[in-house]
Coordinates of C-alpha atoms in Angstrom, one line a residue:
Chain A
M1 CA 52.8 -198.0 80.3
A2 CA 49.7 -197.9 78.0
G3 CA 50.4 -198.1 74.3
Q4 CA 49.9 -194.9 72.3
D5 CA 46.8 -196.4 70.7
K6 CA 45.2 -196.7 74.1
S7 CA 45.8 -193.1 75.1
L8 CA 42.8 -190.7 75.3
R9 CA 45.0 -187.7 74.7
S10 CA 45.3 -185.9 71.4
S11 CA 48.7 -185.6 69.7
L12 CA 48.8 -181.9 70.5
G13 CA 47.9 -182.5 74.2
R14 CA 50.6 -185.2 74.5
V15 CA 53.3 -183.1 73.0
R16 CA 52.4 -180.1 75.3
G17 CA 52.4 -182.5 78.3
L18 CA 50.4 -180.1 80.5
G19 CA 47.3 -182.2 81.1
S20 CA 43.8 -180.9 81.9
A21 CA 45.0 -178.7 84.8
K22 CA 47.4 -176.9 82.3
D23 CA 50.3 -176.9 84.8
G24 CA 51.8 -180.2 83.9
T25 CA 53.5 -182.0 86.9
S26 CA 54.3 -178.8 88.9
H27 CA 51.7 -179.5 91.6
W28 CA 52.9 -183.1 91.9
W29 CA 56.5 -182.1 92.2
A30 CA 55.8 -179.3 94.7
Q31 CA 53.9 -181.9 96.9
R32 CA 57.0 -184.2 96.8
T33 CA 59.7 -181.6 97.3
T34 CA 57.8 -180.2 100.4
A35 CA 57.3 -183.8 101.6
I36 CA 61.0 -184.5 101.4
A37 CA 61.8 -181.2 103.2
L38 CA 59.2 -182.0 105.9
V39 CA 60.8 -185.4 106.8
P40 CA 63.8 -184.0 108.7
L41 CA 62.0 -180.7 109.7
A42 CA 59.1 -182.6 111.3
V43 CA 61.3 -185.0 113.2
W44 CA 63.4 -182.0 114.4
F45 CA 60.3 -180.2 115.6
V46 CA 58.8 -183.2 117.4
V47 CA 62.1 -183.8 119.2
G48 CA 62.3 -180.1 120.2
A49 CA 58.6 -179.9 121.2
I50 CA 59.0 -183.0 123.4
A51 CA 62.1 -181.6 125.0
H52 CA 60.1 -178.4 126.0
A53 CA 56.9 -180.2 127.0
G54 CA 55.2 -178.1 129.7
A55 CA 58.1 -175.7 129.9
P56 CA 57.5 -172.1 131.1
L57 CA 57.5 -169.3 128.4
A58 CA 61.0 -168.1 129.3
E59 CA 62.4 -171.5 128.5
V60 CA 60.4 -171.9 125.3
K61 CA 61.4 -168.4 124.2
G62 CA 65.0 -169.4 124.7
W63 CA 64.5 -172.2 122.3
L64 CA 62.4 -170.4 119.7
G65 CA 64.5 -167.3 119.9
H66 CA 67.7 -169.0 118.9
P67 CA 68.7 -168.1 115.3
V68 CA 69.0 -171.7 114.2
T69 CA 65.6 -172.6 115.7
A70 CA 64.0 -169.6 114.1
V71 CA 65.4 -170.4 110.6
L72 CA 64.4 -174.1 110.9
M73 CA 60.9 -173.1 112.3
L74 CA 60.5 -170.7 109.3
A75 CA 61.4 -173.5 106.9
L76 CA 59.1 -175.9 108.7
V77 CA 56.1 -173.5 108.6
V78 CA 56.5 -172.5 105.0
A79 CA 57.0 -176.2 103.8
M80 CA 54.1 -177.3 106.1
F81 CA 51.5 -174.8 104.9
Q82 CA 52.5 -175.3 101.3
H83 CA 52.3 -179.1 101.6
A84 CA 48.9 -178.9 103.5
R85 CA 47.5 -176.5 100.9
L86 CA 48.5 -178.7 98.0
G87 CA 47.2 -181.9 99.7
L88 CA 43.8 -180.3 100.7
Q89 CA 43.4 -179.1 97.2
V90 CA 43.7 -182.6 95.8
V91 CA 41.2 -183.9 98.4
V92 CA 38.7 -181.1 97.4
E93 CA 39.2 -181.8 93.7
D94 CA 38.6 -185.5 94.3
Y95 CA 35.4 -185.3 96.4
V96 CA 33.8 -181.9 95.6
H97 CA 32.0 -182.2 92.2
C98 CA 30.1 -178.9 92.1
E99 CA 32.5 -176.7 90.1
A100 CA 31.6 -173.4 92.0
L101 CA 32.0 -175.0 95.4
K102 CA 35.2 -176.7 94.3
I103 CA 36.8 -173.3 93.2
A104 CA 35.5 -171.6 96.3
S105 CA 36.9 -174.3 98.6
V106 CA 40.3 -174.2 96.9
L107 CA 40.4 -170.4 97.1
A108 CA 39.5 -170.6 100.8
I109 CA 42.2 -173.2 101.5
N110 CA 44.8 -171.1 99.8
G111 CA 43.7 -168.0 101.6
A112 CA 43.7 -169.7 105.0
A113 CA 47.2 -171.2 104.3
L114 CA 48.5 -167.7 103.4
L115 CA 46.9 -166.0 106.4
F116 CA 47.8 -168.6 109.0
G117 CA 51.3 -169.0 107.5
G118 CA 51.6 -165.3 107.8
F119 CA 50.7 -165.4 111.5
A120 CA 53.1 -168.2 112.1
V121 CA 56.0 -166.5 110.3
F122 CA 55.4 -163.2 112.0
S123 CA 55.4 -164.8 115.4
I124 CA 58.6 -166.7 114.7
L125 CA 60.3 -163.5 113.6
K126 CA 58.9 -161.6 116.7
L127 CA 60.3 -164.3 119.0
A128 CA 63.6 -164.3 117.1
F129 CA 64.1 -160.5 117.2
G130 CA 63.3 -160.3 120.9
G131 CA 59.5 -159.6 121.0
Chain B
M1 CA 25.2 -194.1 79.3
A2 CA 26.4 -193.8 75.7
A3 CA 29.7 -195.5 76.6
D4 CA 27.8 -198.8 77.5
S5 CA 26.5 -199.4 74.0
K6 CA 29.9 -198.7 72.5
A7 CA 31.7 -201.0 75.1
S8 CA 31.5 -204.1 72.9
A9 CA 32.8 -202.2 69.9
N10 CA 35.7 -200.8 71.9
P11 CA 38.9 -202.7 70.9
H12 CA 40.5 -201.7 74.2
P13 CA 38.0 -202.3 77.1
R14 CA 39.2 -200.4 80.1
P15 CA 39.0 -201.7 83.7
L16 CA 36.1 -200.3 85.7
S17 CA 36.6 -199.0 89.2
P18 CA 35.2 -201.3 91.9
H19 CA 32.4 -199.9 93.9
L20 CA 33.8 -199.0 97.4
Q21 CA 31.0 -200.8 99.4
V22 CA 31.5 -204.2 97.7
Y23 CA 35.3 -204.0 97.7
R24 CA 37.1 -206.1 100.4
P25 CA 39.3 -203.8 102.5
Q26 CA 43.0 -204.7 102.1
I27 CA 46.0 -203.3 104.0
T28 CA 47.1 -201.3 101.0
S29 CA 43.7 -199.6 100.4
V30 CA 43.1 -199.0 104.1
L31 CA 46.5 -197.4 104.6
S32 CA 45.9 -195.3 101.5
I33 CA 42.7 -193.7 102.7
T34 CA 44.3 -193.3 106.2
H35 CA 47.1 -191.3 104.6
R36 CA 44.5 -188.9 103.3
A37 CA 42.6 -188.7 106.6
T38 CA 45.7 -188.1 108.6
G39 CA 46.8 -185.5 106.1
V40 CA 43.5 -183.6 106.6
A41 CA 43.8 -184.0 110.4
L42 CA 47.4 -182.6 110.3
A43 CA 46.2 -179.7 108.2
V44 CA 43.8 -178.8 111.0
G45 CA 46.8 -179.3 113.4
T46 CA 48.7 -176.6 111.6
L47 CA 46.2 -174.1 113.1
M48 CA 47.0 -175.4 116.6
L49 CA 50.7 -175.0 116.0
T50 CA 50.0 -171.4 114.7
C51 CA 48.0 -170.6 117.8
W52 CA 50.9 -171.9 120.0
L53 CA 53.5 -169.7 118.1
V54 CA 51.2 -166.6 118.2
A55 CA 50.7 -167.1 121.9
A56 CA 54.4 -167.6 122.6
A57 CA 55.1 -164.3 120.7
A58 CA 52.1 -162.5 122.4
G59 CA 53.3 -163.0 126.0
E60 CA 52.8 -164.8 129.3
A61 CA 49.0 -164.6 129.6
A62 CA 48.3 -165.9 126.1
F63 CA 51.0 -168.6 126.3
N64 CA 49.8 -169.9 129.7
S65 CA 46.2 -170.2 128.5
V66 CA 47.2 -172.1 125.3
N67 CA 49.5 -174.3 127.4
S68 CA 46.8 -175.0 130.0
F69 CA 44.4 -176.0 127.1
L70 CA 47.0 -178.3 125.7
G71 CA 47.5 -179.8 129.2
S72 CA 43.8 -180.4 129.7
T73 CA 42.1 -183.8 128.9
L74 CA 40.7 -182.5 125.6
G75 CA 44.0 -180.8 124.7
R76 CA 46.0 -184.0 125.4
L77 CA 43.5 -186.1 123.4
L78 CA 44.0 -183.8 120.4
L79 CA 47.7 -183.9 120.8
L80 CA 47.6 -187.7 121.0
G81 CA 45.6 -187.8 117.8
W82 CA 47.9 -185.4 116.0
S83 CA 51.0 -187.2 117.1
V84 CA 49.6 -190.5 115.8
A85 CA 48.6 -188.8 112.6
L86 CA 52.0 -187.2 112.3
F87 CA 54.0 -190.4 112.8
Y88 CA 51.7 -192.3 110.5
H89 CA 51.8 -189.6 107.7
L90 CA 55.5 -189.3 108.1
A91 CA 56.2 -193.0 107.8
N92 CA 53.6 -193.7 105.1
G93 CA 54.7 -190.5 103.2
I94 CA 58.3 -192.0 103.0
R95 CA 56.7 -195.2 101.7
H96 CA 55.0 -193.1 99.0
L97 CA 58.3 -191.4 98.1
F98 CA 59.8 -194.9 97.6
W99 CA 56.9 -195.8 95.3
D100 CA 57.4 -192.5 93.4
A101 CA 61.0 -193.6 92.8
G102 CA 59.5 -196.9 91.5
L103 CA 60.6 -199.0 94.4
G104 CA 58.6 -201.5 96.6
F105 CA 55.7 -201.9 94.2
E106 CA 55.5 -205.7 94.5
L107 CA 52.4 -206.7 96.4
K108 CA 54.4 -208.5 99.1
A109 CA 56.8 -205.5 99.5
A110 CA 53.9 -203.1 99.6
E111 CA 52.1 -205.2 102.3
R112 CA 55.3 -205.6 104.3
S113 CA 56.1 -201.8 104.2
G114 CA 52.4 -201.2 105.2
W115 CA 52.8 -203.3 108.4
F116 CA 56.1 -201.6 109.1
V117 CA 54.3 -198.2 108.9
I118 CA 51.7 -199.4 111.5
A119 CA 54.4 -200.7 113.8
F120 CA 56.5 -197.5 113.5
T121 CA 53.4 -195.4 114.3
A122 CA 52.7 -197.4 117.4
V123 CA 56.3 -197.4 118.7
A124 CA 57.0 -193.8 117.9
T125 CA 53.8 -192.6 119.5
L126 CA 54.5 -194.6 122.7
L127 CA 58.1 -193.4 122.8
A128 CA 57.2 -189.7 122.2
W129 CA 54.5 -189.8 124.9
S130 CA 56.5 -191.6 127.5
I131 CA 59.4 -189.2 127.1
G132 CA 57.1 -186.1 126.7
L133 CA 55.1 -186.9 129.9
A134 CA 58.4 -187.5 131.8
V135 CA 59.7 -184.1 130.6
A136 CA 56.4 -182.4 131.3
G137 CA 56.3 -183.9 134.8
G138 CA 59.8 -182.5 135.5
N139 CA 58.7 -179.0 134.5

């Protein structure tokens, strides 16, 4: 890409390779790995949800209570909240320029993802273990 | 600012970002911002999915009220929006993964894959809803 003489980074910064966020490419990679996981999981969930459209609770419980469904639902929910959290963080970092508001927003996003993810995981386990 | 006075002395002038309002929309740029917008919409949708799971785990009364909301006009409109957003974000996300692998960057290829994403979104949404409504009608 750009020649070394065009780079704005110092030699030390370049050799460390961690960038201004100090975590290198880990955020970028986590966004991609969760994206790859969500391709089959999202397709599987959409097919399952359509198959149970408007179904009574007993039927839905039969589906969600199945061990395979429960494990796939757990994988979906964890990957989904992680992917959403990372994506929303980038959106906030791009558009919110007030540093305090930016940090507060990212904290709120992470907290909400953790809490709602917790609710979802708990519900899936409750359904799986015969709640 | 200070950078302006130094611009002529800079041996490596860098390109300036075009101002959004005077920039002609192109399929690549429109799809790019739509990917972001659908991502934010889907993040909101995760809350609906959580509500649905919590209600299913809570019991008959909670599940029926969430189900009747999803079956109402507003609920169906939200579900329609989320399904469009999901199919779009899914297809365009795969397009992004190919770019991450260094494939399909040529302008012609990027425009062609963009139109493919739009077509996929329309077809998948129509298919999902025609099957879903048929299934729901049978229940």
